[in-house]
Short mmCIF file of C-alpha atoms and ligand atoms in Angstrom, two decimals:
data_model
loop_
_atom_site.label_atom_id
_atom_site.label_comp_id
_atom_site.label_asym_id
_atom_site.label_seq_id
_atom_site.Cartn_x
_atom_site.Cartn_y
_atom_site.Cartn_z
CA MET A 1 75.19 35.58 151.43
CA LYS A 2 73.34 36.40 148.07
CA ARG A 3 70.50 38.82 148.33
CA LEU A 4 67.29 36.92 148.72
CA ILE A 5 64.97 38.83 146.38
CA PRO A 6 61.85 37.69 144.73
CA VAL A 7 62.61 36.31 141.29
CA LEU A 8 60.38 39.17 139.91
CA ARG A 9 59.24 42.32 141.58
CA ALA A 10 55.66 43.46 141.23
CA ASP A 11 56.92 46.95 140.25
CA GLU A 12 58.59 45.32 137.21
CA VAL A 13 56.24 42.65 135.95
CA GLU A 14 52.57 42.28 136.21
CA LEU A 15 51.39 40.11 139.00
CA ASP A 16 49.67 37.47 136.79
CA LEU A 17 52.92 36.84 134.89
CA ILE A 18 54.84 36.61 138.20
CA MET A 19 52.39 34.03 139.41
CA LEU A 20 52.79 31.96 136.16
CA ILE A 21 56.60 32.13 136.21
CA ARG A 22 56.49 30.91 139.82
CA THR A 23 54.36 27.94 138.76
CA ILE A 24 56.92 27.11 136.12
CA LEU A 25 59.71 27.44 138.53
CA ALA A 26 57.87 24.98 140.97
CA ALA A 27 58.02 22.37 138.26
CA THR A 28 61.76 22.97 137.66
CA LYS A 29 62.55 22.58 141.36
CA GLU A 30 60.96 19.11 141.36
CA ILE A 31 62.78 18.32 138.08
CA SER A 32 66.01 19.51 139.63
CA PHE A 33 65.51 17.01 142.52
CA ARG A 34 64.66 14.14 140.26
CA VAL A 35 67.63 14.71 138.03
CA SER A 36 69.95 14.90 141.11
CA GLN A 37 68.63 11.51 142.25
CA GLY A 38 69.88 9.85 138.99
CA ALA A 39 70.14 6.13 139.14
CA LEU A 40 68.85 6.26 142.88
CA GLY A 41 65.57 7.71 141.67
CA GLY A 42 65.08 5.10 138.90
CA VAL A 43 64.81 7.81 136.33
CA LEU A 44 67.70 6.93 134.05
CA GLY A 45 67.37 5.07 130.69
CA SER A 46 64.84 5.24 127.95
CA THR A 47 61.11 4.41 127.48
CA LEU A 48 59.95 2.35 124.59
CA ASP A 49 58.13 5.47 123.11
CA GLU A 50 58.99 8.25 120.63
CA ASN A 51 57.99 11.78 120.90
CA ILE A 52 56.52 13.90 117.98
CA GLN A 53 60.10 14.64 116.94
CA GLY A 54 60.75 10.92 116.38
CA GLU A 55 63.20 10.87 119.27
CA THR A 56 63.26 8.06 121.83
CA GLN A 57 61.95 9.42 125.08
CA LYS A 58 64.05 9.13 128.16
CA LYS A 59 62.17 8.36 131.34
CA LEU A 60 62.98 11.69 132.69
CA ASP A 61 61.67 13.40 129.53
CA VAL A 62 58.29 11.79 130.41
CA ILE A 63 58.50 12.69 134.04
CA ALA A 64 59.51 16.28 133.28
CA ASN A 65 56.78 16.77 130.69
CA GLN A 66 54.15 15.38 132.97
CA LEU A 67 55.33 17.62 135.90
CA PHE A 68 54.93 20.71 133.65
CA LYS A 69 51.49 19.51 132.37
CA ASP A 70 50.21 18.96 135.83
CA MET A 71 51.38 22.29 137.00
CA LEU A 72 50.10 24.41 134.06
CA LEU A 73 46.72 22.57 133.95
CA ASN A 74 46.13 24.03 137.39
CA GLU A 75 47.38 27.59 136.57
CA GLY A 76 44.51 30.01 136.19
CA ASN A 77 46.49 32.40 133.97
CA VAL A 78 47.20 29.86 131.19
CA LYS A 79 44.92 29.73 128.16
CA SER A 80 46.89 26.88 126.51
CA PHE A 81 50.42 25.31 126.46
CA ALA A 82 52.55 23.54 123.80
CA SER A 83 55.28 21.05 124.70
CA GLU A 84 58.01 19.95 122.56
CA GLU A 85 57.15 16.45 123.60
CA GLU A 86 53.46 16.69 122.57
CA ASP A 87 51.96 16.54 119.21
CA THR A 88 49.31 19.40 119.83
CA VAL A 89 48.42 22.34 121.81
CA VAL A 90 46.77 21.62 125.17
CA ALA A 91 43.84 24.01 126.10
CA VAL A 92 43.63 24.96 129.76
CA HIS A 93 41.34 28.00 130.51
CA ASP A 94 39.43 30.00 127.84
CA ASN A 95 40.02 33.25 129.62
CA GLY A 96 43.65 32.64 130.34
CA LYS A 97 45.97 35.58 129.79
CA PHE A 98 49.04 33.72 128.54
CA VAL A 99 50.15 30.77 126.41
CA VAL A 100 53.21 28.81 127.40
CA ALA A 101 55.59 26.76 125.24
CA PHE A 102 58.27 24.62 126.78
CA ASP A 103 60.86 21.88 126.19
CA PRO A 104 60.70 20.13 129.51
CA LEU A 105 64.06 18.48 129.23
CA ASP A 106 66.52 19.71 126.64
CA GLY A 107 69.59 17.63 125.91
CA SER A 108 68.12 14.55 127.48
CA SER A 109 70.68 12.36 125.65
CA ASN A 110 73.09 13.67 128.43
CA ILE A 111 71.05 12.26 131.22
CA ASP A 112 72.65 8.75 131.27
CA ILE A 113 76.18 10.24 131.19
CA ASN A 114 75.43 12.67 134.08
CA GLY A 115 75.89 15.65 131.66
CA GLN A 116 74.23 19.07 131.71
CA ILE A 117 70.56 19.13 130.70
CA GLY A 118 67.95 21.90 131.05
CA THR A 119 64.35 23.13 130.72
CA ILE A 120 63.49 25.81 128.23
CA PHE A 121 60.33 27.90 128.31
CA THR A 122 58.60 30.88 126.74
CA ILE A 123 55.47 32.90 127.42
CA PHE A 124 53.28 34.90 124.97
CA PRO A 125 50.18 36.94 125.75
CA ALA A 126 47.21 34.77 124.69
CA ILE A 127 45.07 36.00 121.68
CA ASP A 128 41.51 36.40 123.11
CA SER A 129 39.80 36.11 119.73
CA LEU A 130 41.35 32.59 119.09
CA ALA A 131 40.25 29.34 120.80
CA ALA A 132 42.51 28.07 123.44
CA ASP A 133 43.42 24.92 121.48
CA ASP A 134 44.05 27.07 118.22
CA GLU A 135 47.58 26.49 117.07
CA LYS A 136 47.64 30.08 115.86
CA GLN A 137 48.04 31.07 119.49
CA PHE A 138 51.75 30.11 118.92
CA LEU A 139 52.24 31.40 115.45
CA ARG A 140 53.93 34.56 116.72
CA LYS A 141 57.12 36.53 116.12
CA GLY A 142 60.14 36.14 118.67
CA HIS A 143 59.76 39.74 119.82
CA GLU A 144 56.07 38.93 121.00
CA GLN A 145 57.50 36.84 123.92
CA VAL A 146 56.71 38.51 127.23
CA ALA A 147 59.08 36.21 129.22
CA ALA A 148 61.64 33.48 128.29
CA GLY A 149 63.97 31.43 130.39
CA TYR A 150 65.92 28.27 130.96
CA VAL A 151 66.85 26.25 133.99
CA LEU A 152 70.20 24.50 133.76
CA TYR A 153 70.48 21.40 135.90
CA GLY A 154 74.34 21.31 136.35
CA PRO A 155 76.54 21.22 139.40
CA SER A 156 74.17 23.89 140.58
CA THR A 157 70.67 24.52 139.39
CA MET A 158 70.55 27.86 137.59
CA LEU A 159 67.62 29.91 136.20
CA VAL A 160 68.37 32.46 133.48
CA LEU A 161 65.28 34.67 132.90
CA SER A 162 64.21 37.69 130.93
CA THR A 163 60.81 39.60 131.02
CA GLY A 164 61.84 41.84 128.26
CA LYS A 165 64.53 44.09 129.90
CA GLN A 166 67.85 42.62 131.20
CA THR A 167 68.77 38.95 131.25
CA ARG A 168 69.19 37.76 134.98
CA CYS A 169 70.64 34.65 136.47
CA PHE A 170 69.41 33.00 139.67
CA THR A 171 70.90 30.00 141.65
CA LEU A 172 68.55 27.48 143.36
CA ASP A 173 69.24 27.50 147.08
CA ARG A 174 68.31 24.00 148.14
CA THR A 175 68.36 24.94 151.83
CA HIS A 176 65.21 26.95 151.55
CA GLY A 177 64.19 25.92 148.02
CA GLY A 178 64.16 29.34 146.38
CA TYR A 179 66.08 30.86 143.46
CA LEU A 180 68.45 33.57 144.55
CA LEU A 181 69.63 36.40 142.33
CA THR A 182 73.30 35.84 141.65
CA HIS A 183 73.75 37.80 138.40
CA GLU A 184 71.81 41.04 138.18
CA GLU A 185 72.53 41.66 134.48
CA MET A 186 74.21 39.18 132.31
CA GLN A 187 76.32 40.60 129.38
CA VAL A 188 77.58 38.47 126.47
CA PRO A 189 81.29 39.69 125.87
CA ALA A 190 81.19 41.34 122.38
CA ASP A 191 83.82 39.05 121.06
CA ALA A 192 85.27 35.76 122.32
CA CYS A 193 87.44 33.06 120.84
CA GLU A 194 85.23 30.12 121.57
CA PHE A 195 82.77 28.44 119.09
CA SER A 196 80.16 25.80 119.62
CA ILE A 197 79.20 23.53 116.71
CA ASN A 198 78.91 19.77 116.11
CA MET A 199 81.85 19.40 113.75
CA SER A 200 80.76 15.87 112.63
CA ASN A 201 78.25 17.64 110.39
CA TYR A 202 80.82 19.62 108.60
CA SER A 203 80.19 18.07 105.13
CA LYS A 204 76.54 18.88 105.37
CA TRP A 205 76.89 22.56 106.30
CA PRO A 206 76.22 25.42 103.82
CA GLN A 207 79.44 26.63 102.22
CA TYR A 208 79.59 29.97 104.10
CA ILE A 209 79.50 28.17 107.42
CA GLN A 210 82.33 25.81 106.31
CA GLN A 211 84.25 28.97 105.25
CA TYR A 212 83.59 30.61 108.63
CA ILE A 213 84.61 27.66 110.70
CA ASP A 214 87.69 27.02 108.48
CA GLY A 215 88.66 30.61 109.28
CA LEU A 216 88.31 30.06 112.99
CA ILE A 217 90.40 26.88 113.13
CA SER A 218 93.07 27.92 110.56
CA PRO A 219 96.51 28.67 112.31
CA LYS A 220 96.72 32.21 113.37
CA GLY A 221 99.88 34.44 112.91
CA ASP A 222 100.89 37.91 114.20
CA GLY A 223 99.63 37.16 117.77
CA ALA A 224 95.98 36.88 116.73
CA PRO A 225 94.20 34.65 119.26
CA GLU A 226 93.53 31.00 118.56
CA TYR A 227 90.05 29.71 118.89
CA ASN A 228 88.85 26.90 121.16
CA MET A 229 85.71 24.68 120.57
CA ARG A 230 83.18 23.34 123.05
CA TRP A 231 80.07 21.18 122.19
CA ASN A 232 77.82 20.25 125.14
CA GLY A 233 75.19 18.23 123.32
CA ALA A 234 72.57 20.34 125.20
CA MET A 235 71.90 23.85 123.89
CA VAL A 236 71.09 25.10 127.49
CA GLY A 237 74.75 24.23 128.60
CA ASP A 238 76.27 25.80 125.40
CA ILE A 239 74.20 29.00 125.70
CA HIS A 240 74.81 29.41 129.39
CA ARG A 241 78.62 29.19 128.63
CA ILE A 242 78.17 31.89 126.05
CA LEU A 243 76.12 34.13 128.29
CA THR A 244 78.88 33.66 130.90
CA ARG A 245 82.05 34.06 128.86
CA GLY A 246 81.06 34.79 125.29
CA GLY A 247 81.39 32.77 122.11
CA ILE A 248 79.22 31.76 119.20
CA PHE A 249 76.82 28.83 118.91
CA LEU A 250 75.79 27.43 115.54
CA TYR A 251 73.44 24.67 114.39
CA PRO A 252 73.32 25.06 110.67
CA GLN A 253 70.70 23.33 108.34
CA ASN A 254 71.80 20.35 106.26
CA ALA A 255 72.64 21.94 102.86
CA LEU A 256 72.67 18.44 101.16
CA LYS A 257 68.99 17.89 101.95
CA GLN A 258 66.47 20.01 99.94
CA GLY A 259 64.37 22.15 102.24
CA ASP A 260 66.13 21.14 105.42
CA THR A 261 65.95 24.01 108.05
CA GLY A 262 68.22 22.34 110.71
CA LYS A 263 67.53 20.46 113.99
CA LEU A 264 66.58 23.07 116.57
CA ARG A 265 63.02 24.07 117.27
CA LEU A 266 62.09 27.69 116.59
CA LEU A 267 59.46 27.85 119.32
CA TYR A 268 60.93 25.59 122.12
CA GLU A 269 64.54 26.46 121.68
CA ALA A 270 65.63 29.29 119.30
CA MET A 271 63.04 31.94 120.29
CA PRO A 272 63.46 31.91 124.07
CA MET A 273 67.34 31.57 123.62
CA ALA A 274 67.27 34.56 121.25
CA MET A 275 65.42 36.71 123.86
CA LEU A 276 67.99 35.85 126.60
CA ILE A 277 70.95 36.28 124.25
CA GLU A 278 69.72 39.53 122.88
CA GLY A 279 68.72 40.77 126.39
CA ALA A 280 72.32 40.35 127.24
CA GLY A 281 73.73 42.31 124.26
CA GLY A 282 74.29 39.47 121.91
CA LEU A 283 72.82 38.59 118.45
CA ALA A 284 70.50 35.68 117.36
CA SER A 285 69.99 34.85 113.72
CA SER A 286 68.65 32.08 111.51
CA GLY A 287 71.37 33.00 109.02
CA THR A 288 68.72 34.84 106.82
CA GLN A 289 66.78 36.72 109.55
CA ASP A 290 66.91 37.91 113.16
CA ILE A 291 65.19 35.22 115.25
CA MET A 292 63.31 37.80 117.20
CA GLN A 293 61.74 38.99 113.93
CA THR A 294 61.02 35.49 112.69
CA ARG A 295 57.40 34.34 112.70
CA LEU A 296 56.55 30.75 113.58
CA THR A 297 54.52 29.12 110.94
CA GLN A 298 54.27 25.62 112.14
CA LEU A 299 54.24 24.38 115.82
CA HIS A 300 57.29 22.24 115.64
CA GLN A 301 59.14 24.15 112.97
CA ARG A 302 62.90 23.93 112.87
CA VAL A 303 65.31 26.72 112.23
CA PRO A 304 69.10 27.19 111.51
CA VAL A 305 70.68 28.90 114.53
CA ILE A 306 73.57 31.26 114.93
CA MET A 307 73.72 33.19 118.21
CA GLY A 308 76.18 34.66 120.71
CA SER A 309 78.71 37.44 120.81
CA LYS A 310 77.70 40.28 118.56
CA LYS A 311 80.98 40.62 116.66
CA GLU A 312 81.29 36.88 116.01
CA VAL A 313 77.69 36.48 114.83
CA GLU A 314 78.24 39.55 112.53
CA ALA A 315 81.47 38.11 111.26
CA CYS A 316 79.72 34.85 110.38
CA LEU A 317 76.74 36.46 108.71
CA SER A 318 79.15 38.85 106.67
CA ILE A 319 80.35 35.73 104.85
CA CYS A 320 76.98 34.25 103.93
P1 P6P B 401 73.53 16.91 118.14
C1 P6P B 401 69.42 18.35 122.14
O1 P6P B 401 68.91 17.15 121.50
C2 P6P B 401 69.45 19.48 121.13
O2 P6P B 401 68.12 19.76 120.60
C3 P6P B 401 70.12 20.76 121.54
O3 P6P B 401 69.87 20.88 122.99
C4 P6P B 401 71.55 20.46 121.21
O4 P6P B 401 72.29 21.66 121.07
C5 P6P B 401 71.52 19.70 119.98
O5 P6P B 401 70.20 19.08 119.99
C6 P6P B 401 72.58 18.59 119.96
O6 P6P B 401 72.47 18.03 118.59
O7 P6P B 401 73.22 16.72 116.67
O8 P6P B 401 74.89 17.36 118.41
O9 P6P B 401 73.16 15.59 118.91
#
């Protein structure tokens, strides 16, 4: 029987932050249930709407986003929140201590094929001198995050969380509805022979990425290990595999399009994942800068992503 410990202990993390994280987790438990219902819950398929990203919203996208909004609007410690599904920042309490950014359902194109999907969230200290609805509350560097996590809705529902020290993993026990600690300290193996990239974009990658991937898939002689490829279509699933057994995840920019900075969102995906990966001994880069040292300049800013096993990320960056 896994130890039933509070997801966070008061001697480790300030109580207000613990309470906020618990509120976020309450939303994820409801999302986990709705996801598990699938067609029985009438939550499959798409709506007729598009989000700020120009992506068609799935019914579950809307449900998950509304669940988060309802929960956070009643959370006393929140000054404002930003959702990947919403155009602007939502003000909550002027004297709230934290601001929250979240992608309520990442990888939602996997919903209708019963694939892995997840929720990603990050928390920053609020800036008292700024208004609650001021976007500058979120124009921060990755290292300013006080907590980051994701919940992976897979065969089991798993929470991976960091509050600045180690990266821990919890599994949702549906019998009593709590997250139980199942991995005290996740460690990304320093090197691993598995890479994660959408190969269909090969012709659009920067040359150094093409060169790096060519090197991985070229036939190996003298007993050198062959590489394997996995692409989940949902960052949460790919990053969870890398945290579990190592590897490298890449989503490069489209080098054929002037000014393109890739598909993934810096605030809602790259920053929280960078905190979790680096908390587990891995590396997370945009190709030109550590993601934890990168400052957000626009709420829905996109960024190229290279993250995972330290040696693999360093090998890739050594070519660029
Ligand atoms: P593609 C999901 O839409 C997402 O933002 C990430 O979770 C995922 O890694 C990526 O996009 C998948 O992108 O171009 O392969 O569909």
